[in-house]
Coordinates of C-alpha atoms in Angstrom, one line a residue:
Chain I
M1 CA 10.8 -24.3 -7.3
T2 CA 13.2 -24.4 -10.2
V3 CA 13.3 -20.5 -9.9
A4 CA 15.1 -20.4 -6.8
I5 CA 17.8 -22.6 -8.1
D6 CA 18.1 -20.4 -11.3
R7 CA 18.4 -17.4 -9.1
A8 CA 21.3 -18.7 -7.1
T9 CA 23.2 -19.2 -10.5
G10 CA 22.2 -15.9 -11.6
K11 CA 23.8 -14.5 -8.6
R12 CA 27.1 -16.3 -9.2
R13 CA 27.1 -15.3 -12.8
G14 CA 28.1 -11.9 -12.2
E15 CA 30.9 -12.2 -9.8
P16 CA 34.4 -11.6 -11.2
G17 CA 36.7 -14.5 -11.1
G18 CA 40.3 -13.1 -10.4
R19 CA 41.6 -9.8 -9.1
P20 CA 43.7 -8.3 -12.0
G21 CA 45.0 -4.7 -12.0
R22 CA 42.6 -1.7 -11.1
L23 CA 42.6 -0.4 -14.7
T24 CA 41.8 -3.7 -16.3
R25 CA 39.2 -4.4 -13.6
L26 CA 37.6 -1.1 -14.5
R27 CA 37.6 -1.8 -18.2
Q28 CA 36.3 -5.4 -17.8
S29 CA 33.7 -4.2 -15.5
Y30 CA 32.8 -1.5 -18.2
Q31 CA 32.5 -4.2 -20.8
R32 CA 30.8 -6.6 -18.7
Y33 CA 28.1 -4.5 -17.2
W34 CA 27.5 -1.4 -19.3
Y35 CA 24.2 -2.8 -20.5
A36 CA 23.1 -3.3 -17.0
Y37 CA 23.8 0.3 -16.3
A38 CA 22.3 1.4 -19.6
M39 CA 18.9 -0.4 -18.6
I40 CA 18.8 1.1 -15.1
T41 CA 19.6 4.7 -16.4
P42 CA 16.1 5.8 -17.0
V43 CA 15.2 5.0 -13.3
V44 CA 18.2 6.5 -12.0
V45 CA 17.6 9.7 -13.8
V46 CA 13.9 9.8 -12.8
L47 CA 14.8 9.1 -9.2
G48 CA 17.6 11.7 -9.2
V49 CA 15.4 14.4 -10.7
L50 CA 12.1 13.6 -8.9
V51 CA 13.2 12.2 -5.5
L52 CA 17.0 13.0 -4.7
Y53 CA 16.8 16.6 -5.8
P54 CA 13.6 17.5 -3.9
L55 CA 15.0 15.6 -1.0
A56 CA 18.1 17.5 -0.9
R57 CA 16.2 20.6 -1.3
G58 CA 13.8 19.6 1.4
F59 CA 16.6 19.0 3.8
Y60 CA 17.9 22.4 3.1
L61 CA 14.6 23.8 3.9
T62 CA 14.7 22.2 7.3
L63 CA 17.9 24.2 8.1
T64 CA 15.9 27.3 7.6
N65 CA 12.8 29.2 9.1
A66 CA 10.9 29.1 5.8
N67 CA 7.1 29.4 6.1
S68 CA 4.4 30.6 3.7
L69 CA 4.9 34.3 4.6
N70 CA 8.6 34.4 3.8
S71 CA 9.0 31.9 1.0
A72 CA 9.1 33.0 -2.7
R73 CA 5.5 33.4 -3.9
T74 CA 3.6 35.2 -6.8
I75 CA 0.7 37.3 -6.0
G76 CA -1.0 38.4 -9.2
A77 CA 1.8 39.8 -11.4
N78 CA 4.2 40.4 -8.6
H79 CA 6.9 38.0 -7.7
I80 CA 8.1 38.2 -4.2
E81 CA 11.7 36.9 -3.5
A82 CA 12.3 34.3 -0.6
T83 CA 13.3 35.9 2.5
Y84 CA 13.8 32.9 4.8
E85 CA 17.0 32.6 6.6
F86 CA 19.5 29.7 7.5
I87 CA 19.1 28.7 11.2
G88 CA 21.1 25.5 11.3
L89 CA 19.6 22.6 13.1
D90 CA 17.3 24.8 15.3
N91 CA 14.1 23.2 13.8
Y92 CA 15.3 19.7 14.9
A93 CA 16.3 21.0 18.3
D94 CA 12.8 22.6 18.8
I95 CA 11.0 19.6 17.6
L96 CA 12.9 17.1 19.6
W97 CA 13.5 19.0 23.0
G98 CA 12.0 22.4 22.5
P99 CA 9.6 23.8 25.1
T100 CA 6.4 22.0 24.1
S101 CA 8.1 19.2 22.3
Y102 CA 6.1 16.6 24.2
D103 CA 2.7 17.9 23.1
R104 CA 3.9 18.4 19.5
F105 CA 6.2 15.7 18.8
W106 CA 6.7 12.9 21.5
S107 CA 3.0 12.4 22.1
H108 CA 2.4 11.8 18.4
F109 CA 5.4 9.6 18.2
I110 CA 4.2 7.3 20.9
W111 CA 0.9 7.1 19.3
T112 CA 2.2 6.4 15.9
I113 CA 4.5 3.6 17.1
A114 CA 1.5 2.2 19.1
W115 CA -0.7 2.7 16.0
T116 CA 1.8 0.9 13.7
A117 CA 2.2 -1.9 16.1
L118 CA -1.4 -2.5 16.9
C119 CA -2.5 -2.2 13.2
V120 CA 0.2 -4.4 12.0
T121 CA -0.3 -7.1 14.6
V122 CA -4.1 -7.1 14.4
T123 CA -4.2 -7.3 10.5
F124 CA -1.5 -9.9 10.2
T125 CA -3.2 -12.1 12.8
L126 CA -6.6 -11.7 11.1
G127 CA -5.1 -12.3 7.8
L128 CA -3.4 -15.4 8.8
C129 CA -6.4 -16.8 10.4
L130 CA -8.5 -16.2 7.3
A131 CA -5.9 -17.4 5.1
L132 CA -5.7 -20.7 7.1
L133 CA -9.5 -21.0 7.0
L134 CA -9.5 -20.3 3.2
N135 CA -6.8 -22.9 2.7
Q136 CA -8.8 -25.8 3.8
K137 CA -10.9 -27.8 1.7
L138 CA -14.2 -26.0 2.0
R139 CA -17.3 -25.6 -0.1
G140 CA -17.5 -22.2 -1.5
R141 CA -14.1 -21.0 -0.7
T142 CA -13.7 -19.1 -3.8
F143 CA -16.8 -17.2 -3.0
Y144 CA -15.6 -16.2 0.5
R145 CA -12.2 -15.2 -1.0
L146 CA -13.9 -12.9 -3.6
I147 CA -16.1 -11.2 -0.9
L148 CA -13.0 -10.9 1.7
V149 CA -11.0 -9.2 -1.0
L150 CA -13.6 -6.4 -1.4
P151 CA -12.2 -4.0 1.1
W152 CA -9.0 -4.0 -1.1
A153 CA -10.9 -3.6 -4.2
V154 CA -12.7 -0.5 -3.3
P155 CA -10.5 2.6 -3.1
T156 CA -9.6 3.8 0.4
F157 CA -11.1 7.2 0.0
V158 CA -14.4 5.8 -0.8
T159 CA -14.5 3.3 2.0
V160 CA -13.3 5.8 4.7
F161 CA -16.3 8.0 3.9
G162 CA -18.6 4.9 4.1
W163 CA -17.2 4.4 7.7
R164 CA -17.5 7.9 8.5
F165 CA -21.4 7.7 8.0
M166 CA -21.4 4.6 9.9
L167 CA -19.3 6.0 12.8
A168 CA -21.1 9.3 13.0
D169 CA -23.0 10.1 16.3
G170 CA -26.5 8.5 15.5
G171 CA -25.0 6.6 12.7
V172 CA -25.7 2.9 12.2
I173 CA -22.9 1.6 14.5
N174 CA -24.3 3.6 17.5
S175 CA -27.9 2.8 16.7
A176 CA -27.0 -0.8 16.8
L177 CA -25.0 -0.5 20.0
E178 CA -28.0 1.5 21.6
A179 CA -30.3 -1.2 20.7
L180 CA -28.3 -3.7 22.4
H181 CA -28.2 -1.4 25.5
L182 CA -24.5 -0.9 25.1
P183 CA -22.9 2.5 25.6
A184 CA -22.4 4.3 22.4
P185 CA -19.1 6.1 22.4
L186 CA -18.5 9.3 20.4
W187 CA -16.3 7.8 17.8
L188 CA -15.4 10.9 15.9
E189 CA -14.9 13.3 18.9
D190 CA -13.5 11.4 21.9
T191 CA -9.7 10.8 21.8
F192 CA -9.8 7.2 22.9
W193 CA -12.7 6.2 20.6
Q194 CA -11.1 8.2 17.6
R195 CA -8.0 6.2 18.0
F196 CA -9.9 3.0 18.4
A197 CA -12.0 3.8 15.2
A198 CA -8.8 4.7 13.3
I199 CA -7.3 1.2 14.1
M200 CA -10.6 -0.3 13.1
V201 CA -10.9 1.2 9.8
N202 CA -7.2 0.7 8.9
T203 CA -7.5 -3.0 9.8
W204 CA -10.6 -3.4 7.8
C205 CA -8.7 -1.9 4.9
G206 CA -5.6 -3.9 5.4
V207 CA -6.6 -7.4 6.1
P208 CA -7.3 -8.4 2.6
F209 CA -3.8 -7.7 1.4
M210 CA -2.4 -10.0 4.4
M211 CA -5.0 -12.5 3.7
V212 CA -4.2 -12.9 0.1
S213 CA -0.5 -12.8 0.2
L214 CA -0.4 -15.3 3.1
L215 CA -2.8 -17.6 1.3
G216 CA -0.2 -17.4 -1.5
G217 CA 2.5 -18.3 0.8
L218 CA 0.5 -21.2 2.3
Q219 CA -0.3 -22.7 -1.1
S220 CA 3.4 -22.8 -2.1
I221 CA 4.5 -24.8 1.1
D222 CA 5.3 -28.2 -0.1
S223 CA 2.6 -30.7 1.0
T224 CA 4.9 -33.6 1.5
L225 CA 6.2 -31.6 4.6
Y226 CA 2.8 -32.1 6.1
E227 CA 2.7 -35.7 5.2
A228 CA 6.1 -36.3 6.8
A229 CA 5.1 -34.4 10.0
E230 CA 1.9 -36.5 10.2
M231 CA 3.7 -39.7 9.7
D232 CA 5.9 -38.5 12.7
G233 CA 2.7 -38.1 14.7
A234 CA 2.8 -34.2 14.7
S235 CA -0.3 -32.7 16.2
A236 CA -2.3 -30.0 14.4
W237 CA -0.5 -27.4 16.5
Q238 CA 2.9 -28.8 15.9
R239 CA 2.3 -29.0 12.2
F240 CA 1.3 -25.3 12.3
R241 CA 4.1 -24.3 14.6
Y242 CA 6.9 -26.3 12.7
V243 CA 5.8 -26.5 9.2
T244 CA 3.5 -23.7 8.3
L245 CA 5.1 -20.8 10.3
P246 CA 8.7 -21.6 9.0
G247 CA 7.2 -22.1 5.5
L248 CA 5.5 -18.8 5.7
R249 CA 8.6 -16.9 6.8
S250 CA 9.7 -15.3 3.6
V251 CA 6.2 -14.0 2.8
S252 CA 5.4 -12.9 6.2
S253 CA 8.8 -11.0 6.7
T254 CA 7.9 -9.1 3.5
V255 CA 4.4 -8.4 4.3
V256 CA 5.2 -7.3 7.9
L257 CA 7.9 -5.0 6.6
L258 CA 5.3 -3.7 3.9
G259 CA 2.7 -3.6 6.6
V260 CA 4.8 -1.3 9.0
I261 CA 5.9 0.9 6.2
W262 CA 2.4 1.5 4.9
T263 CA 0.7 1.8 8.4
F264 CA 3.5 4.1 9.6
N265 CA 2.9 6.4 6.5
Q266 CA -1.0 5.8 6.5
F267 CA -2.3 9.2 5.5
A268 CA -5.7 8.7 3.9
V269 CA -7.4 6.8 6.6
I270 CA -6.7 9.4 9.5
F271 CA -6.8 12.5 7.3
L272 CA -10.2 11.4 5.7
L273 CA -11.7 10.1 9.0
F274 CA -11.1 13.1 11.0
G275 CA -9.9 16.1 9.0
D276 CA -8.5 18.7 11.3
T277 CA -10.8 17.8 14.1
A278 CA -8.7 15.2 16.0
P279 CA -5.4 16.8 17.0
E280 CA -4.7 13.8 19.5
A281 CA -5.4 11.1 16.9
Q282 CA -2.9 12.4 14.3
I283 CA 0.0 10.4 13.5
L284 CA 3.2 11.8 12.6
V285 CA 2.5 12.0 8.9
T286 CA -0.8 13.7 9.3
W287 CA 0.6 15.9 11.7
A288 CA 3.5 17.0 9.5
Y289 CA 1.0 17.6 6.8
Y290 CA -1.1 19.7 9.2
L291 CA 2.0 21.8 10.1
G292 CA 3.0 22.3 6.4
F293 CA -0.4 22.7 4.6
G294 CA -3.3 22.7 7.2
Q295 CA -2.6 25.9 9.1
Q296 CA -1.9 29.3 8.5
P297 CA 0.8 30.5 8.1
R298 CA 2.2 27.3 6.7
D299 CA 5.3 26.2 8.4
F300 CA 7.3 24.6 5.7
A301 CA 10.5 24.2 7.6
Q302 CA 9.1 22.2 10.5
S303 CA 7.0 20.3 8.2
A304 CA 10.0 19.2 6.2
A305 CA 12.0 18.5 9.3
Y306 CA 9.1 16.2 10.5
G307 CA 9.4 14.4 7.1
I308 CA 13.1 13.9 7.5
L309 CA 12.7 12.6 10.9
L310 CA 9.9 10.2 9.8
L311 CA 12.3 8.9 6.9
A312 CA 15.1 8.4 9.3
I313 CA 12.9 6.4 11.6
L314 CA 11.8 4.2 8.8
I315 CA 15.2 3.7 7.6
V316 CA 16.6 2.8 10.9
F317 CA 13.7 0.4 11.4
T318 CA 14.2 -1.2 8.0
S319 CA 17.9 -1.6 8.5
V320 CA 17.6 -3.3 11.9
Y321 CA 14.8 -5.5 10.5
R322 CA 16.8 -6.6 7.5
R323 CA 19.9 -7.3 9.8
W324 CA 17.8 -9.3 12.3
L325 CA 16.3 -11.5 9.4
N326 CA 19.9 -11.8 7.9
R327 CA 21.2 -13.1 11.2
D328 CA 19.0 -16.1 10.8
E329 CA 20.1 -16.4 7.3
Q330 CA 16.9 -15.5 6.0
Q331 CA 17.0 -13.1 3.2
L332 CA 14.4 -10.5 3.0
A333 CA 12.5 -11.1 -0.3
I334 CA 11.9 -7.5 -0.9
Chain V
M1 CA 5.4 -23.4 -11.9
S2 CA 4.7 -26.8 -10.4
T3 CA 3.5 -26.0 -7.1
T4 CA 1.5 -28.8 -5.6
T5 CA -0.7 -27.2 -3.2
P6 CA -1.9 -28.9 -0.1
T7 CA -5.4 -28.3 -1.3
N8 CA -4.6 -30.3 -4.6
V9 CA -3.8 -33.1 -2.4
K10 CA -6.8 -32.8 -0.4
T11 CA -9.0 -32.8 -3.5
T12 CA -7.6 -36.1 -4.7
A13 CA -10.3 -37.9 -2.5
P14 CA -13.4 -35.8 -2.8
A15 CA -15.8 -38.6 -2.3
D16 CA -14.3 -39.4 1.3
S17 CA -15.9 -36.6 3.0
S18 CA -19.5 -37.6 2.2
S19 CA -19.4 -41.3 1.9
A20 CA -16.4 -42.6 3.8
R21 CA -17.1 -41.3 7.3
P22 CA -20.6 -42.3 8.0
S23 CA -19.9 -45.9 6.9
A24 CA -16.6 -46.3 8.6
G25 CA -17.6 -46.5 12.1
R26 CA -14.1 -46.6 13.4
P27 CA -12.6 -43.4 15.0
R28 CA -9.4 -41.7 13.9
T29 CA -9.9 -42.6 10.2
R30 CA -10.3 -39.0 9.1
R31 CA -8.5 -38.3 5.9
R32 CA -5.8 -35.6 5.8
G33 CA -7.1 -32.2 5.3
E34 CA -10.5 -32.9 6.2
N35 CA -12.3 -31.5 9.1
S36 CA -14.6 -32.6 11.6
L37 CA -18.3 -31.6 11.2
G38 CA -17.7 -29.2 13.8
G39 CA -14.6 -27.7 12.4
T40 CA -16.2 -27.2 9.1
L41 CA -19.2 -25.4 10.7
A42 CA -16.9 -23.2 12.8
S43 CA -14.9 -22.4 9.5
H44 CA -17.9 -21.5 7.7
G45 CA -19.4 -19.6 10.6
I46 CA -16.1 -17.5 10.9
L47 CA -15.9 -16.9 7.1
I48 CA -19.5 -15.8 7.0
V49 CA -19.1 -13.3 9.8
A50 CA -15.9 -12.1 8.2
S51 CA -17.6 -11.7 4.7
L52 CA -20.4 -9.7 6.3
V53 CA -17.8 -7.3 8.2
A54 CA -16.2 -7.1 4.7
L55 CA -19.3 -6.3 2.8
F56 CA -21.3 -4.3 5.1
P57 CA -19.7 -0.8 4.9
I58 CA -19.8 -1.0 1.1
A59 CA -23.4 -2.3 1.3
W60 CA -24.3 0.5 3.6
L61 CA -22.8 3.2 1.3
L62 CA -24.9 1.7 -1.6
F63 CA -28.0 1.7 0.7
L64 CA -27.5 5.3 1.9
S65 CA -27.0 6.6 -1.7
L66 CA -30.4 5.8 -2.6
G67 CA -31.9 8.1 0.2
P68 CA -32.8 11.5 -1.2
D69 CA -32.1 13.5 2.1
K70 CA -28.7 14.6 3.2
D71 CA -29.5 13.4 6.8
D72 CA -30.8 10.0 6.0
Y73 CA -27.6 8.4 7.2
L74 CA -28.9 9.2 10.7
H75 CA -32.2 7.5 10.3
P76 CA -31.9 4.8 7.6
G77 CA -35.1 3.2 8.3
R78 CA -36.9 6.2 6.5
I79 CA -34.9 5.4 3.3
F80 CA -37.0 2.3 2.6
G81 CA -40.1 4.4 1.8
K82 CA -38.5 6.6 -0.5
M83 CA -35.9 5.0 -2.5
T84 CA -34.8 7.0 -5.5
L85 CA -31.8 7.4 -8.0
A86 CA -32.3 11.1 -7.8
N87 CA -28.8 11.5 -6.2
Y88 CA -27.1 9.8 -8.9
S89 CA -28.9 12.0 -11.7
H90 CA -27.9 15.1 -9.6
V91 CA -24.4 14.0 -9.4
L92 CA -24.0 13.2 -13.1
Q93 CA -25.9 16.4 -14.4
E94 CA -25.2 19.1 -11.9
T95 CA -21.8 18.3 -10.3
Q96 CA -18.4 18.4 -11.8
F97 CA -18.5 14.6 -11.9
F98 CA -17.1 14.3 -15.3
D99 CA -14.6 17.0 -14.9
W100 CA -13.2 15.0 -12.0
L101 CA -13.3 11.7 -14.0
V102 CA -11.2 13.4 -16.8
S103 CA -8.6 14.6 -14.4
T104 CA -8.5 11.4 -12.5
L105 CA -8.1 9.5 -15.6
V106 CA -5.5 11.8 -17.1
V107 CA -3.4 11.7 -13.9
S108 CA -3.7 8.0 -13.3
L109 CA -3.1 7.0 -16.8
G110 CA -0.2 9.3 -17.4
T111 CA 1.3 7.9 -14.2
T112 CA 0.8 4.4 -15.2
V113 CA 2.4 4.8 -18.7
L114 CA 5.4 6.7 -17.7
G115 CA 6.0 4.3 -14.5
V116 CA 5.7 1.3 -16.5
L117 CA 7.8 2.5 -19.5
I118 CA 10.7 3.7 -17.4
A119 CA 10.7 0.9 -15.0
A120 CA 10.6 -2.0 -17.5
T121 CA 14.2 -2.3 -18.5
T122 CA 15.3 -1.7 -14.8
G123 CA 13.2 -4.5 -13.5
Y124 CA 14.8 -6.8 -16.0
A125 CA 18.3 -5.6 -15.2
V126 CA 18.0 -6.1 -11.4
S127 CA 16.3 -9.4 -12.0
R128 CA 19.0 -10.9 -14.3
M129 CA 22.3 -8.9 -13.8
R130 CA 24.4 -8.5 -10.8
F131 CA 26.3 -5.5 -11.5
P132 CA 28.6 -3.5 -8.9
G133 CA 26.3 -1.3 -7.0
Y134 CA 23.6 -3.6 -7.3
R135 CA 22.8 -3.9 -3.7
K136 CA 22.9 -0.1 -3.2
F137 CA 20.7 0.3 -5.9
M138 CA 18.0 -2.1 -4.6
W139 CA 18.4 -0.3 -1.3
V140 CA 17.6 3.1 -2.9
L141 CA 14.6 1.4 -4.5
L142 CA 13.4 0.1 -1.2
V143 CA 13.9 3.4 0.7
T144 CA 11.9 5.3 -1.9
Q145 CA 9.0 3.0 -1.2
M146 CA 8.9 4.3 2.4
F147 CA 8.9 8.0 1.8
P148 CA 6.3 9.4 3.9
V149 CA 4.1 11.9 2.0
A150 CA 5.5 14.5 4.2
V151 CA 9.2 14.2 3.0
L152 CA 8.7 15.3 -0.4
M153 CA 5.6 17.4 -0.1
V154 CA 7.2 20.7 0.9
P155 CA 10.1 20.7 -1.5
M156 CA 7.8 19.4 -4.3
Y157 CA 5.5 22.3 -3.7
E158 CA 8.2 24.7 -3.9
I159 CA 9.8 23.2 -7.0
L160 CA 6.5 22.9 -8.9
S161 CA 5.3 26.5 -8.0
E162 CA 8.6 27.7 -9.4
L163 CA 8.1 25.8 -12.6
R164 CA 4.3 27.0 -12.5
L165 CA 3.2 23.3 -12.3
I166 CA 0.9 23.7 -9.4
D167 CA -2.7 23.0 -10.4
S168 CA -1.6 21.1 -13.6
Y169 CA -1.8 17.6 -14.5
L170 CA 1.7 17.2 -15.5
G171 CA 2.9 18.3 -12.1
L172 CA 0.8 15.8 -10.3
I173 CA 1.9 13.1 -12.7
L174 CA 5.5 13.9 -12.2
V175 CA 4.8 13.8 -8.3
Y176 CA 3.3 10.5 -8.6
C177 CA 6.1 9.0 -10.7
S178 CA 8.5 9.4 -7.8
T179 CA 6.7 6.6 -6.1
A180 CA 5.3 4.8 -9.2
V181 CA 8.8 4.2 -10.9
P182 CA 10.6 2.5 -8.0
Y183 CA 7.3 0.6 -7.4
C184 CA 6.9 -0.7 -10.7
A185 CA 10.5 -1.6 -10.9
W186 CA 10.2 -3.6 -7.8
L187 CA 7.0 -5.3 -8.9
L188 CA 8.4 -6.2 -12.4
K189 CA 11.7 -7.6 -10.9
G190 CA 9.4 -10.0 -9.0
Y191 CA 7.7 -10.9 -12.3
F192 CA 10.9 -11.3 -14.3
D193 CA 12.3 -13.6 -11.6
T194 CA 9.7 -16.0 -12.3
I195 CA 10.5 -16.2 -16.0
P196 CA 13.2 -19.1 -16.4
F197 CA 16.7 -17.9 -17.0
E198 CA 17.0 -20.6 -19.7
I199 CA 15.0 -18.4 -22.0
D200 CA 17.5 -15.7 -21.6
E201 CA 20.6 -18.0 -22.1
A202 CA 18.8 -19.7 -25.3
G203 CA 18.3 -16.1 -26.8
R204 CA 22.0 -15.2 -26.0
V205 CA 23.2 -18.4 -27.5
D206 CA 21.3 -17.5 -30.7
G207 CA 23.1 -14.3 -30.9
L208 CA 20.8 -11.6 -29.4
S209 CA 22.1 -8.7 -27.3
P210 CA 20.9 -8.3 -23.9
F211 CA 18.4 -5.5 -25.1
G212 CA 17.4 -8.0 -27.8
T213 CA 16.6 -10.7 -25.4
F214 CA 14.7 -8.4 -23.3
A215 CA 12.7 -6.7 -26.1
R216 CA 12.1 -9.9 -28.2
L217 CA 11.8 -12.7 -25.7
I218 CA 11.1 -11.5 -22.2
L219 CA 8.7 -8.6 -22.8
P220 CA 6.3 -10.5 -24.7
L221 CA 6.4 -13.2 -21.8
A222 CA 6.0 -10.7 -19.3
K223 CA 2.8 -9.0 -20.3
P224 CA 0.9 -10.3 -17.4
G225 CA 3.5 -8.7 -15.0
L226 CA 3.5 -5.5 -17.0
A227 CA -0.4 -5.5 -16.5
V228 CA -0.1 -6.0 -12.9
A229 CA 2.6 -3.1 -12.5
A230 CA 0.3 -0.9 -14.6
F231 CA -2.9 -1.6 -12.6
Y232 CA -1.0 -1.1 -9.3
S233 CA 0.3 2.3 -10.2
F234 CA -3.0 3.2 -11.7
I235 CA -4.9 2.4 -8.3
T236 CA -2.1 4.1 -6.4
A237 CA -2.4 7.3 -8.3
F238 CA -6.2 6.9 -8.4
G239 CA -6.5 6.9 -4.7
E240 CA -3.8 9.2 -3.5
V241 CA -5.2 11.9 -1.2
A242 CA -2.6 14.2 0.1
F243 CA -0.6 15.5 -2.9
A244 CA -3.9 15.8 -4.9
S245 CA -5.7 17.7 -2.3
T246 CA -2.7 20.1 -1.9
F247 CA -1.5 20.6 -5.5
M248 CA -4.8 20.9 -7.4
L249 CA -6.6 24.1 -6.6
S250 CA -9.3 24.5 -9.3
D251 CA -12.4 22.3 -8.5
T252 CA -12.5 21.3 -12.2
K253 CA -9.1 19.7 -11.8
Y254 CA -9.8 17.7 -8.7
T255 CA -9.4 14.1 -8.8
F256 CA -12.1 12.0 -7.2
A257 CA -10.2 11.6 -4.0
V258 CA -10.4 15.4 -3.6
G259 CA -13.7 15.9 -5.2
L260 CA -15.5 13.6 -2.9
Q261 CA -14.3 15.8 0.1
S262 CA -15.5 18.9 -1.5
F263 CA -19.2 17.5 -0.9
V264 CA -18.5 18.2 2.9
S265 CA -17.7 21.9 3.8
E266 CA -17.8 23.4 7.1
H267 CA -21.4 24.6 6.8
D268 CA -23.0 22.0 4.7
A269 CA -22.6 18.2 4.3
Q270 CA -24.3 16.7 1.1
R271 CA -23.8 13.3 2.3
N272 CA -26.5 11.8 0.0
L273 CA -24.6 13.1 -2.9
M274 CA -21.3 12.1 -1.6
A275 CA -22.5 8.5 -1.1
A276 CA -23.9 8.5 -4.7
T277 CA -20.5 9.6 -6.1
A278 CA -18.7 7.3 -4.0
V279 CA -20.6 4.4 -5.3
L280 CA -20.2 5.8 -9.0
V281 CA -16.5 5.8 -8.4
A282 CA -16.2 2.3 -6.6
I283 CA -18.2 0.3 -8.8
P284 CA -15.9 0.4 -12.0
V285 CA -12.9 0.3 -10.0
S286 CA -13.8 -2.9 -8.0
A287 CA -15.3 -4.4 -11.1
F288 CA -12.0 -4.1 -12.9
F289 CA -10.1 -5.1 -9.9
Y290 CA -12.1 -8.5 -9.7
L291 CA -11.2 -9.0 -13.5
V292 CA -7.5 -8.9 -12.8
Q293 CA -7.4 -10.1 -9.2
R294 CA -6.0 -13.6 -10.0
N295 CA -3.1 -12.1 -11.8
L296 CA -2.5 -9.3 -9.0
V297 CA -2.1 -11.9 -6.4
T298 CA 0.6 -13.9 -8.4
G299 CA 2.3 -10.7 -9.5
L300 CA 2.5 -9.4 -5.9
T301 CA 3.7 -12.6 -4.1
A302 CA 6.0 -13.6 -7.0
G303 CA 8.7 -11.5 -5.4
G304 CA 7.8 -12.6 -1.8
T305 CA 7.5 -16.4 -2.1
K306 CA 10.1 -17.0 -4.8
G307 CA 12.6 -14.4 -3.5

């Protein structure tokens, strides 16, 4: 834990002492910090070119009616200039309160929120349970750990195809359910079961990360705290509630935030599980992809507008989350 | 790092669990961290079930890949009689497997090298220095992590097609760098944070510039962290689906993530070949993952637990 103390002094080191005049301050600051700026320059340049410029351009596109028919394109040797027009905020208005906005945006929005909340809750709970089990003294726990990490080790696009074989009508899951005389749902066709399947697969993919991170967090909790709690006669539940959970806070706040962001943006699971076959199970990300690249003509402007809206939702969420954590004087580690 | 884990404490009395309990007839003498027999059995039970759930889809894929017929996944019982490696030889000899392998490796390794190279100094700077604009910069790095694919996809497509980089490796590498670079910077910051500041101070006292300290003292120490960042950007690029399936048009340039989908068209689904390809892709990646997984976990949680 020496690291935490070092970081505290490190934080103090950079702060200027007095408040001299502006010009002096500027010169001093340049002398003091120029190497810091030099070191971050490569990333700033890359982010500027590869992220900010496209982002600005994407935002401009959302103010136009660009689609694949009026954008600049090259057919053979002929280059056709772009003919799309500036239409202001019409795209946003259309998405948010246009005539079919419920079917196109709000229904997907509600499902996306539910999907994120359910997935993160279930993944976190299961990951915590498994981490607690693995943190005990138990024969073969290294072995269990190695197996439980497996879903993380295999690329998602591979496992999703494995799940598709299993969930297909007549696949192994339904055969097993029928053998047990249980109803066999149409996992890949019926809306409710599509959603259920998507959450199931995503949970399966996400638990190892949660488990491993939380296990790391559990192992860094000072064991003397448990001894002290036990001396005071705390029950197992009280030890969990008042030692383990607070000890895990910095790890769990990080993994929950990462989990929310990753799940909200989860493209591969839903796209590969259903393709274009499940309009009701599409979350906003895959829906935006469908608008921009999965249909003809491709609606670039609306797709980009969805992208901007999604980013806005995430930024608002993260700011609120950070503020909420900081209120309890708990700095977010990430 | 001297983290005394609760488990270490428990293992100080390994003999107790077997010998002490039966002889001591008294109740409530269980040592700390030891479970009752029922608790142990329940733990094992849950862990075994969880392991089976974790293992089954992969094992099932492996099993299906041995069945020669494309509809074998619907009646797996029949596979037992006719297990064969024919799918594998077909995939290796008659599909574009090796083309896909080459493009996946080119794109993933390109992203990894560029990402780590560019991010290394930044990770160090944000770990050690508090310059004006620091918080805003960290915020930008964080926000870039949460870009949904949809945000950059349309403008990137436009820009790349203007530059004629659609369907080229370089184009895809550049796109991936937009996520890999901030990602590596975050990860490396976490790792640099775990290297004691005294080392920097010693270097500075001995007359090294900040760049010298970084290059001569910190970089050699940070090799495991660099490896973790490299591995993460590799698997991220390796498994990316959305950009790869939109920006790569010719089937010889598909990455595995796209190539695997091409076995299932609207009219024909060669699921047996798909399963075999999936296994061929998954095995080396998972093997590699297991080799480095201990480092991965420390690298990943370093930022989280020590923050």
